[in-house]
PDB file of C-alpha atoms and ligand atoms in Angstrom:
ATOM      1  CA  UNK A   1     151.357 120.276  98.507  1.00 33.00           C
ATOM      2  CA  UNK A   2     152.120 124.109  99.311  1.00 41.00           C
ATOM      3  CA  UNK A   3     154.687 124.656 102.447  1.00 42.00           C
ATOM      4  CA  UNK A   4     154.876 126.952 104.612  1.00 87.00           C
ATOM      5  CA  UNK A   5     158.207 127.211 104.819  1.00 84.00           C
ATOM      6  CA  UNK A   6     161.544 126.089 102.912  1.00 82.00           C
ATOM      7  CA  UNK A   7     161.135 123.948 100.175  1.00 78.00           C
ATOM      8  CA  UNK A   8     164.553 122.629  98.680  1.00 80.00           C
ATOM      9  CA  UNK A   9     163.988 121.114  95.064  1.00 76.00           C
ATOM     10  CA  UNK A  10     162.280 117.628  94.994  1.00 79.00           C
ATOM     11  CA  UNK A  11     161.013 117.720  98.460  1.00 81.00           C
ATOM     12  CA  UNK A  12     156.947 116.759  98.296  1.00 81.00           C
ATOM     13  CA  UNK A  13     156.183 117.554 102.229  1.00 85.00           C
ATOM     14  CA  UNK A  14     157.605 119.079 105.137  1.00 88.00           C
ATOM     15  CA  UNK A  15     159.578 116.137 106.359  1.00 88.00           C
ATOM     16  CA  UNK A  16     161.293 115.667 103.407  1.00 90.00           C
ATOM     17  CA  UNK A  17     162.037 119.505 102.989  1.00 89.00           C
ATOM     18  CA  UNK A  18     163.721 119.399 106.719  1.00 91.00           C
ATOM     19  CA  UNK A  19     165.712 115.902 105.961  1.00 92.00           C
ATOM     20  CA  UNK A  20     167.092 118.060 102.805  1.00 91.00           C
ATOM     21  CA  UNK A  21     168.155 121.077 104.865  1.00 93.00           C
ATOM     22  CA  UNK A  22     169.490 118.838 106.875  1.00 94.00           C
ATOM     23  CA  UNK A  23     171.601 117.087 104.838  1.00 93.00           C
ATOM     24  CA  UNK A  24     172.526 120.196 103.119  1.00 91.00           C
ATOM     25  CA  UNK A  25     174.088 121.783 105.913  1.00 92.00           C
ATOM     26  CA  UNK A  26     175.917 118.409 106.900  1.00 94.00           C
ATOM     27  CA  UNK A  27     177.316 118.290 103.512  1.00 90.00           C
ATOM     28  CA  UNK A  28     178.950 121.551 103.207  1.00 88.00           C
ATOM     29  CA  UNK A  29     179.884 121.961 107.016  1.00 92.00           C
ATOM     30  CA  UNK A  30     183.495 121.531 106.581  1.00 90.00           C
ATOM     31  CA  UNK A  31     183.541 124.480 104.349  1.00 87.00           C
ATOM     32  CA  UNK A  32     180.556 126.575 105.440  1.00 88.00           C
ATOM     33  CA  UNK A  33     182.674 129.124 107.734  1.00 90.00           C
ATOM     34  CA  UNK A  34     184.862 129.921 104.814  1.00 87.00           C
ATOM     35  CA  UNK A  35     182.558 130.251 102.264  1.00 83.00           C
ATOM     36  CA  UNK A  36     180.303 132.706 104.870  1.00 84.00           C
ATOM     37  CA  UNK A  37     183.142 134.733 105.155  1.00 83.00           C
ATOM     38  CA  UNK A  38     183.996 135.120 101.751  1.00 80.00           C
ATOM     39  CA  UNK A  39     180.728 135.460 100.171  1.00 78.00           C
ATOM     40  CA  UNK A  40     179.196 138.388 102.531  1.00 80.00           C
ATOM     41  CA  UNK A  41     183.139 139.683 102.738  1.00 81.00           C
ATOM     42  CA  UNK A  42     183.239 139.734 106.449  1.00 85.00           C
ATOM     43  CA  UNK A  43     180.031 141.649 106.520  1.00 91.00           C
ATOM     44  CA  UNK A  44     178.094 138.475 108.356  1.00 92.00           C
ATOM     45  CA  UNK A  45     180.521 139.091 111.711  1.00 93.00           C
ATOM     46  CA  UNK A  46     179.426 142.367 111.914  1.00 95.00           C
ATOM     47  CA  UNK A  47     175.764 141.363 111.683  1.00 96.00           C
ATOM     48  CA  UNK A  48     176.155 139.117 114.448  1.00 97.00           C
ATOM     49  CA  UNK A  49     177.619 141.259 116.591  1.00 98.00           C
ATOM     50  CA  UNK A  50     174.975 144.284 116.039  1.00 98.00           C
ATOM     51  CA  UNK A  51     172.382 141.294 116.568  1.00 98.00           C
ATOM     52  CA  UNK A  52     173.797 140.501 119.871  1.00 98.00           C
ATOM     53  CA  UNK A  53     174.323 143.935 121.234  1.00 98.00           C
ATOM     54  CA  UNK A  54     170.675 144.364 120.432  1.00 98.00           C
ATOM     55  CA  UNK A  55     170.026 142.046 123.056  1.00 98.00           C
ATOM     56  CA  UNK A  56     172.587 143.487 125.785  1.00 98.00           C
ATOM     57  CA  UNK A  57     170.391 143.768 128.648  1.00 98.00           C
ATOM     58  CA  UNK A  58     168.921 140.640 128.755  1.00 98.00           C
ATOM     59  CA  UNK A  59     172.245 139.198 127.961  1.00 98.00           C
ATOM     60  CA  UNK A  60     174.066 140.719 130.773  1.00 98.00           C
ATOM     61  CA  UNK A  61     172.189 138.692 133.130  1.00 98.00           C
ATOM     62  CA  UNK A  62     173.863 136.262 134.815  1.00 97.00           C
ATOM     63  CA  UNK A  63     170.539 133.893 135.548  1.00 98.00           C
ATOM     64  CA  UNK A  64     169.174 134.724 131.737  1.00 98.00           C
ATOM     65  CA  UNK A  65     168.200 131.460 130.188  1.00 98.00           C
ATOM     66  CA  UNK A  66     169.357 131.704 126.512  1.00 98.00           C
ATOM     67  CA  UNK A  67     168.724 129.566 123.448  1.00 98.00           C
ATOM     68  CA  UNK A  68     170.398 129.956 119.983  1.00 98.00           C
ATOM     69  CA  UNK A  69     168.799 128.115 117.505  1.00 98.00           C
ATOM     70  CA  UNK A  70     169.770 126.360 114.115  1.00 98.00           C
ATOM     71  CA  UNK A  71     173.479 127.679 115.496  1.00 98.00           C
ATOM     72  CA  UNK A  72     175.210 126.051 112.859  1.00 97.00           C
ATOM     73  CA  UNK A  73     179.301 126.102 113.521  1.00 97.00           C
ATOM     74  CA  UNK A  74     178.617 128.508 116.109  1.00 97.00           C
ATOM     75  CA  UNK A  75     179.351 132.367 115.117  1.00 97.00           C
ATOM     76  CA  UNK A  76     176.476 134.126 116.063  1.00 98.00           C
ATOM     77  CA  UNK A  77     176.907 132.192 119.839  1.00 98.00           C
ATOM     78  CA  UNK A  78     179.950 133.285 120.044  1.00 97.00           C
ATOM     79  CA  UNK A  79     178.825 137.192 119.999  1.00 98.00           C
ATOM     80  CA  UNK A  80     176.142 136.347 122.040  1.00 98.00           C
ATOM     81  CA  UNK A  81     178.399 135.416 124.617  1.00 97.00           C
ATOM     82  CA  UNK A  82     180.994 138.506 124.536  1.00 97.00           C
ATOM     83  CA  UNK A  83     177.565 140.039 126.077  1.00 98.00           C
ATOM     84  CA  UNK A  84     177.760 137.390 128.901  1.00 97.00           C
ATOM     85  CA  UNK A  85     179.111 138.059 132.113  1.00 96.00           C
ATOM     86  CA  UNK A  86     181.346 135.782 133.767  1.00 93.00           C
ATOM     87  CA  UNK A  87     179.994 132.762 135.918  1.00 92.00           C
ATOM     88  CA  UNK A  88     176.645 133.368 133.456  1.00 95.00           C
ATOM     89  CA  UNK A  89     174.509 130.535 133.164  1.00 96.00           C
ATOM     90  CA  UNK A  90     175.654 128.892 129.438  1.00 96.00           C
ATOM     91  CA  UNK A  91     173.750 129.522 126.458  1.00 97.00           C
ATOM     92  CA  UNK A  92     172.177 126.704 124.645  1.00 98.00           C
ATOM     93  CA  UNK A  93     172.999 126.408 121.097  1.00 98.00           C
ATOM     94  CA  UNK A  94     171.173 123.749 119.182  1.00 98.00           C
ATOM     95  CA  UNK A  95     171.145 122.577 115.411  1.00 98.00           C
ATOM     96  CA  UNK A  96     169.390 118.955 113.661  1.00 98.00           C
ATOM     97  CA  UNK A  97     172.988 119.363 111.049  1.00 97.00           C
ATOM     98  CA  UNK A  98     175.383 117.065 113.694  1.00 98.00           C
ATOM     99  CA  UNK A  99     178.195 118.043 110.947  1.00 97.00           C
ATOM    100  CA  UNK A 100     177.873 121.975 111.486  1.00 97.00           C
ATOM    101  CA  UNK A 101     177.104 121.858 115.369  1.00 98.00           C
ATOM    102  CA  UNK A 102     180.198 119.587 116.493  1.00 97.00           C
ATOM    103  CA  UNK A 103     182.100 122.375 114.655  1.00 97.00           C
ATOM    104  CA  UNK A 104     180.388 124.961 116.526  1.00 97.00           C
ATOM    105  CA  UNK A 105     180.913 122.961 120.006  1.00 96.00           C
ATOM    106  CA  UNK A 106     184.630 123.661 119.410  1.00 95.00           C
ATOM    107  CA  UNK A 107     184.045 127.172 119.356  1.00 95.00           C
ATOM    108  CA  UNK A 108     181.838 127.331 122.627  1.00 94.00           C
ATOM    109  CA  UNK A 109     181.839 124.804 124.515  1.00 90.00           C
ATOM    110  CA  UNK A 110     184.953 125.235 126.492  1.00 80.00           C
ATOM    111  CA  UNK A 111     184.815 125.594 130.428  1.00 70.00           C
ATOM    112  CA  UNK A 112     187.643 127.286 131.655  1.00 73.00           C
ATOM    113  CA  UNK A 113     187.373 129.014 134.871  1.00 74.00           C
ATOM    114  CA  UNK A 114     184.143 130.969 134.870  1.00 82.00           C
ATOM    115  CA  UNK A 115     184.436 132.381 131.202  1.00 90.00           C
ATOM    116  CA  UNK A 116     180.680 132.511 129.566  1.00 95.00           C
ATOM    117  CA  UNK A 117     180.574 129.397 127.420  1.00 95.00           C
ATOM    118  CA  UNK A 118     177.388 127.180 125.479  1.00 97.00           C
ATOM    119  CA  UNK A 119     176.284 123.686 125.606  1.00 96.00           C
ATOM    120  CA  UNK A 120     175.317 122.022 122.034  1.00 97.00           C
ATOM    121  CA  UNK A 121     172.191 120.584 121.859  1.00 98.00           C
ATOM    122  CA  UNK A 122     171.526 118.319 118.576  1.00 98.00           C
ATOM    123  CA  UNK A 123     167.576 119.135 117.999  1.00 98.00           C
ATOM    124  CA  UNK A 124     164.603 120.358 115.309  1.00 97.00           C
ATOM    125  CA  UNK A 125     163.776 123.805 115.786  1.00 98.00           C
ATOM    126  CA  UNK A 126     160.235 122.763 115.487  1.00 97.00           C
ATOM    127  CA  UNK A 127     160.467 120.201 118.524  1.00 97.00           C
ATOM    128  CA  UNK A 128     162.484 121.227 121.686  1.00 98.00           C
ATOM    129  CA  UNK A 129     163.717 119.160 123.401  1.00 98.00           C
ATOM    130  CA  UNK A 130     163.007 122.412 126.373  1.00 98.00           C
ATOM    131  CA  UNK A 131     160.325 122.962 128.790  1.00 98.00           C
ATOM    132  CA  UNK A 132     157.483 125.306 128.211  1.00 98.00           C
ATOM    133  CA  UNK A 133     158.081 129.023 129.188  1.00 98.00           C
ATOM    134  CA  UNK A 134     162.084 128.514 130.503  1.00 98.00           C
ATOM    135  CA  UNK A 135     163.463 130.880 128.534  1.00 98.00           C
ATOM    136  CA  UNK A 136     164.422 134.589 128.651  1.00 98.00           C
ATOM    137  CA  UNK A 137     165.654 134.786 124.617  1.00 98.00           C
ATOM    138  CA  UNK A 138     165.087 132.703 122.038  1.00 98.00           C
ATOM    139  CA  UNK A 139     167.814 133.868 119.055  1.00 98.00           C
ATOM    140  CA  UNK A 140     168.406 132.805 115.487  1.00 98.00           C
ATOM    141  CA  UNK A 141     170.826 133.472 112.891  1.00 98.00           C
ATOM    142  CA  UNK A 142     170.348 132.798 109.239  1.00 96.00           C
ATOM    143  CA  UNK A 143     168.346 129.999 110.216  1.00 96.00           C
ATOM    144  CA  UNK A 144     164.594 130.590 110.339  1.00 97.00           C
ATOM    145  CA  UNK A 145     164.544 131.198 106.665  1.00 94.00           C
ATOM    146  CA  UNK A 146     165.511 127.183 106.411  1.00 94.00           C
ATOM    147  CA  UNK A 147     162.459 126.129 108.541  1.00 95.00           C
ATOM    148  CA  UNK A 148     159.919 123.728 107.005  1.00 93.00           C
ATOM    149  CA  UNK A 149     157.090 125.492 108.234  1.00 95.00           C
ATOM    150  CA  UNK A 150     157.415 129.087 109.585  1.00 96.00           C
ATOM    151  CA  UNK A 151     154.394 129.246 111.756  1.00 96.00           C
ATOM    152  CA  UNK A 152     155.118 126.118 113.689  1.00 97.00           C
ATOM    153  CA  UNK A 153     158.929 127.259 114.370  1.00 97.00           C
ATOM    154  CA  UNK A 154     157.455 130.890 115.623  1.00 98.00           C
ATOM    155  CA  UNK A 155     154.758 129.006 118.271  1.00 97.00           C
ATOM    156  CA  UNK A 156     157.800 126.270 119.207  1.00 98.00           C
ATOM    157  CA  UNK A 157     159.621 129.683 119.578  1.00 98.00           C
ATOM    158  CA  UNK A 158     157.054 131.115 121.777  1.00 98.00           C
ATOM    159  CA  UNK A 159     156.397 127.548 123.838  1.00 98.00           C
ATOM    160  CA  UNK A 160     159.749 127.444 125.384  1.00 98.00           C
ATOM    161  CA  UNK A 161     160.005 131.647 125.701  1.00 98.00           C
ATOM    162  CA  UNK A 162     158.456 132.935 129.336  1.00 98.00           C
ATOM    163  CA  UNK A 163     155.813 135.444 128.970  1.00 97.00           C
ATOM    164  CA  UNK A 164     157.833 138.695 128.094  1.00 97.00           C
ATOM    165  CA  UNK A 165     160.880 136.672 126.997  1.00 98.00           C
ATOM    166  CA  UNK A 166     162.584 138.072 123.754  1.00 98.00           C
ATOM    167  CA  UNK A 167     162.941 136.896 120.332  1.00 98.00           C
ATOM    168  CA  UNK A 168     165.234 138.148 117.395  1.00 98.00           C
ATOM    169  CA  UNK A 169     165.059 136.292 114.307  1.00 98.00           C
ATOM    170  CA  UNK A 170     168.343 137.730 112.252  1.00 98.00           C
ATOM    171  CA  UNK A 171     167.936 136.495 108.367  1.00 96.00           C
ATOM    172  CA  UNK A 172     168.681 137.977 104.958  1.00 92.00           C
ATOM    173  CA  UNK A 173     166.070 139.999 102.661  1.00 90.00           C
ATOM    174  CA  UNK A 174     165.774 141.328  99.162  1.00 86.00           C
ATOM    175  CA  UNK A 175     166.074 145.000  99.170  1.00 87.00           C
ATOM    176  CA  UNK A 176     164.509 147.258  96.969  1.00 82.00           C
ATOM    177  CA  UNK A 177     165.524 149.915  94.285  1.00 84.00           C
ATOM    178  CA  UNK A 178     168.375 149.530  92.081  1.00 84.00           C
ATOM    179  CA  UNK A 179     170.956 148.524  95.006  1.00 83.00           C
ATOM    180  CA  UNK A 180     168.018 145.659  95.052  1.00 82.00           C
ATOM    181  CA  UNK A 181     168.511 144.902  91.209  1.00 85.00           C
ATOM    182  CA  UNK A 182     172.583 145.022  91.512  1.00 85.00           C
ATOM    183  CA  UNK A 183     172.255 142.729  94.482  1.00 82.00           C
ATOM    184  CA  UNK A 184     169.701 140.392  92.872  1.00 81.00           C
ATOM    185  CA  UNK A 185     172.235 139.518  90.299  1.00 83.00           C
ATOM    186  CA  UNK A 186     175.335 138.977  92.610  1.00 81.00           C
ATOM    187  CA  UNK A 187     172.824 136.739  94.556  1.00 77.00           C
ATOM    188  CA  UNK A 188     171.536 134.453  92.169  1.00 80.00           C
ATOM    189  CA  UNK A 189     174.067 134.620  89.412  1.00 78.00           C
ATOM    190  CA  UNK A 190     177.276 135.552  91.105  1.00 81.00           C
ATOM    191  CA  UNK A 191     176.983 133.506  94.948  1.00 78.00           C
ATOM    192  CA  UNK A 192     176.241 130.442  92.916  1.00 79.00           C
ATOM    193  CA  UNK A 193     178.762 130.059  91.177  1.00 81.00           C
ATOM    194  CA  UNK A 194     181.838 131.165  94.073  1.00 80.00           C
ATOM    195  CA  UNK A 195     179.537 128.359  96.506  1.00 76.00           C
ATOM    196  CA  UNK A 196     179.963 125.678  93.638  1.00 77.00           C
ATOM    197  CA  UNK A 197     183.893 126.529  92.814  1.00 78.00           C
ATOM    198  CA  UNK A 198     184.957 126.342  97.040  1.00 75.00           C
ATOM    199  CA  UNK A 199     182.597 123.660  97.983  1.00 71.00           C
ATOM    200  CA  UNK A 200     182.305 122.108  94.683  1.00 71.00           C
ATOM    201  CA  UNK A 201     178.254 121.010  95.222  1.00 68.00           C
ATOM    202  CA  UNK A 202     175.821 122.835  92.894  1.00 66.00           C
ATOM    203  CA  UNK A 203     172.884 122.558  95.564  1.00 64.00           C
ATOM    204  CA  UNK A 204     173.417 124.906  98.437  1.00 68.00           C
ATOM    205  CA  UNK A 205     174.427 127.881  96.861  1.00 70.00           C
ATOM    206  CA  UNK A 206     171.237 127.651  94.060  1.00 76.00           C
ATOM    207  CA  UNK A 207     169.069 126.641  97.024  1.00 81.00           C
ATOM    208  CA  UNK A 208     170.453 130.449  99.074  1.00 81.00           C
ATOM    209  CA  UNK A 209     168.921 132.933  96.899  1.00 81.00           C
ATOM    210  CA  UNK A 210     166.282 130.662  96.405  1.00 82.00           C
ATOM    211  CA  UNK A 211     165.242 130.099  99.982  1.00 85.00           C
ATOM    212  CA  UNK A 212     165.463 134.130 100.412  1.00 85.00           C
ATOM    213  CA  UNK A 213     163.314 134.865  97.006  1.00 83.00           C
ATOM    214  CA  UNK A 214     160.262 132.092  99.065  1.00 85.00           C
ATOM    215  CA  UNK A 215     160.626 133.849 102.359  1.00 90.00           C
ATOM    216  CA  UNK A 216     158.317 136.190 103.440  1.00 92.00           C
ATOM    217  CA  UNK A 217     158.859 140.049 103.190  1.00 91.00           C
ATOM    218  CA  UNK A 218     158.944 142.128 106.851  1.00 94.00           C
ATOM    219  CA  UNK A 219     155.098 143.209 106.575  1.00 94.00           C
ATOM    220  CA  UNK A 220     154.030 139.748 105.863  1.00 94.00           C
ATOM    221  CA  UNK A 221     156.874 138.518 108.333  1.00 96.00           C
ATOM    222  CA  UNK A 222     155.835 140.906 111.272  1.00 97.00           C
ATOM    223  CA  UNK A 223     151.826 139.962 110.958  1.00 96.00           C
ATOM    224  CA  UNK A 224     153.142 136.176 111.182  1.00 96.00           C
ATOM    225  CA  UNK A 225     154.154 137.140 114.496  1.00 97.00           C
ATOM    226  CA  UNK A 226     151.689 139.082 116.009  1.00 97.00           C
ATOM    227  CA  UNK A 227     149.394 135.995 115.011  1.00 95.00           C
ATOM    228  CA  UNK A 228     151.508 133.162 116.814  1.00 96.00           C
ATOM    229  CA  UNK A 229     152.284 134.902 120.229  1.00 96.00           C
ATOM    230  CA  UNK A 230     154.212 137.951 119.751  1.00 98.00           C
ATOM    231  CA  UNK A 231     153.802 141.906 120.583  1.00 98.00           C
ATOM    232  CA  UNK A 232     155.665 144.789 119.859  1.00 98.00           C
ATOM    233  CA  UNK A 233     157.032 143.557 117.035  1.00 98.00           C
ATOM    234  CA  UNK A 234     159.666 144.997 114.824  1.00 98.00           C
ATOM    235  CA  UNK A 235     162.167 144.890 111.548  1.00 98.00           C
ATOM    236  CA  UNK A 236     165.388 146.339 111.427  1.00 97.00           C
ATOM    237  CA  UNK A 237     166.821 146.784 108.419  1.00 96.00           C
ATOM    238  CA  UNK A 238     170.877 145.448 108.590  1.00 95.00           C
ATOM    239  CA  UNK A 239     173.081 147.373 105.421  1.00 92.00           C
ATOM    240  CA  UNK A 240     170.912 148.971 103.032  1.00 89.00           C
ATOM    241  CA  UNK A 241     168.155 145.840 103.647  1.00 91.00           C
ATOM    242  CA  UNK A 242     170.316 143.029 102.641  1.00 90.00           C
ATOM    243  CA  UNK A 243     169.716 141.578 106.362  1.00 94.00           C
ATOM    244  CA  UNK A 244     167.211 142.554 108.917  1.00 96.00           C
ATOM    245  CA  UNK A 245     166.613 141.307 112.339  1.00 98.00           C
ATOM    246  CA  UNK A 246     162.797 140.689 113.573  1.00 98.00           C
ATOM    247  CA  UNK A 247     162.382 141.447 117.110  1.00 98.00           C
ATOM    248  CA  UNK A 248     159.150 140.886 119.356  1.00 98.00           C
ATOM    249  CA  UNK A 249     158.218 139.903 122.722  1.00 98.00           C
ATOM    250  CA  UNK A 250     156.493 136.613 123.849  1.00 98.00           C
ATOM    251  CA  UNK A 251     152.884 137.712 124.537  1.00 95.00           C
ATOM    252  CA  UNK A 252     151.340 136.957 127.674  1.00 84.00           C
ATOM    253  CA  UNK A 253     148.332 135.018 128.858  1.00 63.00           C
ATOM    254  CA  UNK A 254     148.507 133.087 125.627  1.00 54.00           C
TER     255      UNK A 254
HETATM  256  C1  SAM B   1     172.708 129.161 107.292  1.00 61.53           C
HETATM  257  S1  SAM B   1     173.061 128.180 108.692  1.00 61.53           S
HETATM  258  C2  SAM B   1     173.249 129.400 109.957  1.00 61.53           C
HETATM  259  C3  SAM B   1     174.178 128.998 111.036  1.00 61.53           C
HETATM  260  C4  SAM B   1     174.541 130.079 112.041  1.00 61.53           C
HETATM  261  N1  SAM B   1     173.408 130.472 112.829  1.00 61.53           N
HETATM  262  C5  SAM B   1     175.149 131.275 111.357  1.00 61.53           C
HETATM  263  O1  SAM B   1     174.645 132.388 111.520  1.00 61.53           O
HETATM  264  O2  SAM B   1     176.153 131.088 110.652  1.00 61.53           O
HETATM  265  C6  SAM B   1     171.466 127.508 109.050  1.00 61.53           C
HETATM  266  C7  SAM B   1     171.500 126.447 110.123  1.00 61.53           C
HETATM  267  O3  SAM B   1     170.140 126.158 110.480  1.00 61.53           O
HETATM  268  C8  SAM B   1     170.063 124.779 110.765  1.00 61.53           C
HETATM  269  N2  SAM B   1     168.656 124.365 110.705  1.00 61.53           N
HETATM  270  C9  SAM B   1     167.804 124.500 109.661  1.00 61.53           C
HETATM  271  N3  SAM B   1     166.605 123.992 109.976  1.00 61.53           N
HETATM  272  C10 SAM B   1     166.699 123.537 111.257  1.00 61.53           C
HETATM  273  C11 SAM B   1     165.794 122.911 112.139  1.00 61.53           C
HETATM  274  N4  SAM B   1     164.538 122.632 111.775  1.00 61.53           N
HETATM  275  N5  SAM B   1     166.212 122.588 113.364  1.00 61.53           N
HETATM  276  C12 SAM B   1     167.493 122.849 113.753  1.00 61.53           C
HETATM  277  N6  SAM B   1     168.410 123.424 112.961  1.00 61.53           N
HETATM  278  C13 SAM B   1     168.017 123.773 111.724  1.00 61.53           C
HETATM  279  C14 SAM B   1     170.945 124.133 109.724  1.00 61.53           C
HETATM  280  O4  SAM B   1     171.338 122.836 110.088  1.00 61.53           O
HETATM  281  C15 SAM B   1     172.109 125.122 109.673  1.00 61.53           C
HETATM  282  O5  SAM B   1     173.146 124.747 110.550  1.00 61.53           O
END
């Protein structure tokens, strides 16, 4: 059977390819900020940061109903919420991997006195637990790529969004040229190996470059949205194409 999404090795459907991401991410959450930082040298921080700023307006409202998905231990929340006012309504940040969000809930979930914070939410991207057309910006970090099925996480996306509402979709790429060649190797040769010596699993760091080689390129990408509810919708390319954040807006009267 062909998926539409992420397909770890020996996973025949898409329940089975979502109980393996799953497990994945549980596995090497103890170690996952560490190895983040020291395989993209810092450069992921930045990338969350730009990715955040991107949505400043929205951000800096008070009432804006906010939902970071597949959040993981929590870093692109936290520079979601240096956009927050104080006293703003918290951001929801949900993940299925229990392992990677409680780490994340000690990162954001604090309330003290009216500093922005986020509520954890344990729950599939491709069934929220959220009512339809509550939210103001749907955002998602590294995450999407990891979906089961790509189409059904983009129409879940555009369920809960209101009509307008925002979505940026931050994930890595495969650039082109010979900076694309160079990088090809330190991906799939190179990241293996440093994600097997500091977490010592084989899995997860073969699955990475992997999971980016299946997912679909920013043409294909951008026409997936347009189809399942979105307009105006872009790519931004993030250091030389290595990342890129997707943009669009939920469409109306759909
Ligand atoms: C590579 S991590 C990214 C975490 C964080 N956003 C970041 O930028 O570091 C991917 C996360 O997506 C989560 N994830 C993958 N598929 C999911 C799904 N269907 N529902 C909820 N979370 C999911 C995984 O559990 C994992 O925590």
């Amino acid at each position: 059977m062909i998926t539409a999404g992420a397909k770890p090795v020996g996973a025949a459907d898409e329940a089975q390819a979502a109980r393996a991401v799953q497990q994945m991410f549980d596995s090497i959450a103890p170690r996952y900020d560490l190895l983040n930082h020291v395989l993209s040298a810092n450069v992921d921080r930045y990338w969350w940061n730009k990715t955040a700023r991107q949505f400043k307006a929205v951000l800096a409202d008070p009432d804006a109903a906010v939902l970071d998905i597949c959040c993981g231990t929590g870093d692109m929340t936290m520079a979601l919420l240096k956009q927050r006012p104080r006293g703003a309504r918290p951001i929801i940040a949900a993940d299925f991997a229990r392992g990677m969000l409680s780490r994340g809930a000690k990162k954001f979930s604090y309330e003290h006195e009216d500093k922005p914070y986020a509520v954890a939410l344990e729950a599939d991207a491709l069934h929220l637990p959220l009512r339809t057309a509550s939210l103001d910006l749907v955002v998602t970090a590294f995450g999407f790529r990891n979906l089961a099925n790509y189409e059904a996480g983009l129409r879940e996306f555009a369920r809960v969004l209101k009509p307008g509402g925002q979505l940026g979709i931050l994930d890595f790429a495969e650039p082109g040229g010979l900076l694309g060649k160079a990088y090809a190797v330190y991906f799939r040769r190179v990241l293996p190996g440093i994600g097997r010596l500091i977490c010592g699993k084989d899995g997860p760091y073969s699955y990475l470059p992997a999971s980016v080689e299946k997912f679909p390129p920013p043409a294909q990408m951008l026409e997936m949205m347009r189809v399942n509810g979105y307009a105006e919708c872009a790519w931004k390319p993030y250091t030389f194409g290595i990342a890129g954040l997707y943009t669009g807006l939920r469409s109306s009267g759909e």
